[in-house]
Amino acid sequence: MKSIYIGDSGVLVQYLQLALNRAGFPIDIDGKFGHETCRALGSFLGRNAGCVVDHSVWEKLMPFLKGYTTYTVAAGDTLWNIANAYGTTIEAILTANPTIIAEQLTIGTQIYVPYAFPLVSEEVPYTSFLTDWIVEGLSIRYPFLITGCIGQSVMGKEVCFVQIGVGERQVCYSASFHANEWITTPILLKFAEEYSAAYAADQPIYGELSRPLYQQYSLFLVPMVNPDGVDLVNNVLNNESYRMRTLKIAADYPQIPYPDGWKANIEGVDINLQFPAGWEQARKIKFAQGFVSPAPRDYVGEAPLTAPESYNMYEFTQTHNFLLIIAYHTQGEVIYWKYLNYEPENSRRIAEYFGQVSGYAVEETPEASGYAGYKDWFIQTYNRPGYTIEAGLGENPLDMGQFAKIYQDNQYILVSGMTQI
């Protein structure tokens, strides 16, 4: 992780402040590394920190961003005293360590100790770093989850997925196709956390029994399809060469604010205009709008599936048997359900149900955006229900202040995407 210093500001400072809060040192999460944050950091470290967060300090903070720590069992330890020491519960420790026996702890055994706080923050912007930390933390807290990689981005970042459930009926939700729509990532991560916690405790999840849901369905979540672009928008891109390339691309489109207006991947290709479903028509429309070269948004690329992030989703979908897909975007509070004249069985009914439980409008995709999307290709290829959900209202990137409402609006969609098929 990049070092940060007093006087710095930005997303990494917010992550520092989030970790300090979780560690018991309350501080405003304002993204400004001032004297108050420096004092809290010094208290956390037990010394004068010098107001610098370098690699060694990030290592100490990381358990509070990943949501767990490791502990070596000592003589006389019980799960009660370990849980009490870390402010967590015996149940959380047993869930994270399914092979241990509470009454037979072995001295020298390393165990995972999940912290009690919710792992998915509703306070900070999301980046590829935070997404990876959360996926790791979820896999430790809930070892029944399956995690993996569907491929790599242009810059070589792994694009992660989380699988919940072992059933034959497969469903896929994805988010952050567009860089400045990163607020869609925590929608999927929060649902993964809530669903996993419900399953572990044998509790219902939004009116559905979690255990039967887990046995009947396999839910695949791809929370950040476009990690490079997201990192660019949130000013944490760790490659100066690529950043300079984006500045050059943006200079050709001065009407689009930089970096807030960036939707594309790091090479200026809109990865939701890359699928072989009317790609030529999408090219005609976008070229007529002036997007004829790599751009912050709306450039379709030289051919379908030339962007690795698009190909990742294409191949991942081809190697599974998804009965329904949802691609999360922002903004507009609208659900798009159709591609051309394709109307897969039950797709209209499910769309209307989604609209009822969310309060979102249900519409057909506008002509100017109606081709070459992931949803379009899925419907055309498999003749199964596919949806683009535009969450929230306002100008992208949406502020995390909207997140609570966005999630509340979508929580029943996230469950019924499985139960309605």
Phi, psi and omega in degrees: 000146179294139175289146176230154189226161176304137185098341177288162176214163177127191187295320181296326175294322176298323178293320174302312182293323176299314180297318179297318176301314182293332179278357177100019179238085188301135182205144176295135177268080184249359178075014180243120183273082180256192185293327179296315177295322179297318179296317179297321178296318178298320178295320178298317183278345181075024180197172174290112187284346185070010177056039177231133173247100179256191184303317183293325178288318176303321179300322179288328180280335191303322178304332182275352172260330177268346172084014179204161171226173175249150183220138177261121183297130178248169179301134178086356181290144168232161177297329179297312183287330176292313179299318181295321182295330183253007176066034181236198183238155175300320181299319179295321179293317180294323178296319182285342183229071189293347182267349182277155176247123189305322184274358185227053177291135182259127179301134180093349178288134174269130178234157175272137177239102177286139174284163187278341185288152173300137184285322184274110181284144173253017187245338190239155174295157182256141179227175177296327180296307183297321178300315179296319179297319181292318178300317177298314181299319177297320182292332176282313181297323186230081187293354175282349174289151173248128178235157179187196185232132178266355181152193181234155176280180176306317183275004177088012177282138179288137176260111190272156168228158174234131176248128176241122179103160185233011184285166181285336184274109188258139180224149181226130172243140180226161184209165178056044164299319182259134190301316183274015175247030185298343180295345176288336180300309180293343173302311182287321181292320179295319178296320177301318180293315181293318180295316180296317179296320179296317179297316181298326182264003184054049178245156177289157176237108180048052174086356180248139177291124189289323183295310176299322178301315181296322182283332186267334187234150167245111180261121179254127180244127174245093192284339181215092182290329189238069187295322180298313181296318178300315180296325176298311182300324183265013172059039174237016179297126187260025180225107185294326180298314179293323178299319179295325177297319180293325176297320179294318177297314183297329181297334178281349182227066187295345180285348181259123182296142182242132359268000188300331181273004184282120176250336191284178169284183188291344178263007177082025176250128177284108190285351173263016170235032189241004188262147185283068175216088183070031181300321181297322178291320176300318179299316180300315182294312184288326176295321178296333178276355176101005181265080189252001181211169178314133190213164176297340178201159165069010172269127190277353183088176183281337179195165177299144171063025176276340175278128183300328182293323176292316180297325177305311182291323178300309182291319179301319180292319180296330183270007176233180183234061184290129177272344181200144174229150172231129174248118182272133176225177168224149011220176179136347182052056182219149179244120176260130191233352191234153170230119183050231181261008177289132175219082182304153180307131177073358185294320178292316181299315180295319179300316180294324177294316176305317179297320180296316186278345182252335188082005180278152174288151177245118187219162170275148185295134177300149183306318185294342181237016193266018183220154169069013176274164179299315178300318181299312181296319181298313180297315181297319187280320189250349183051046178231160184298131176221142188222140165254123179248120178264102187269150173075178181223152176118202182253130180291146356283136179290148180280149180296347173300338177275348194298318184303316179292318179303314182293318178300319179298328189256355188298324180281333172298317184298325176282313188286346171302335174270309191286342182274348182278000000 
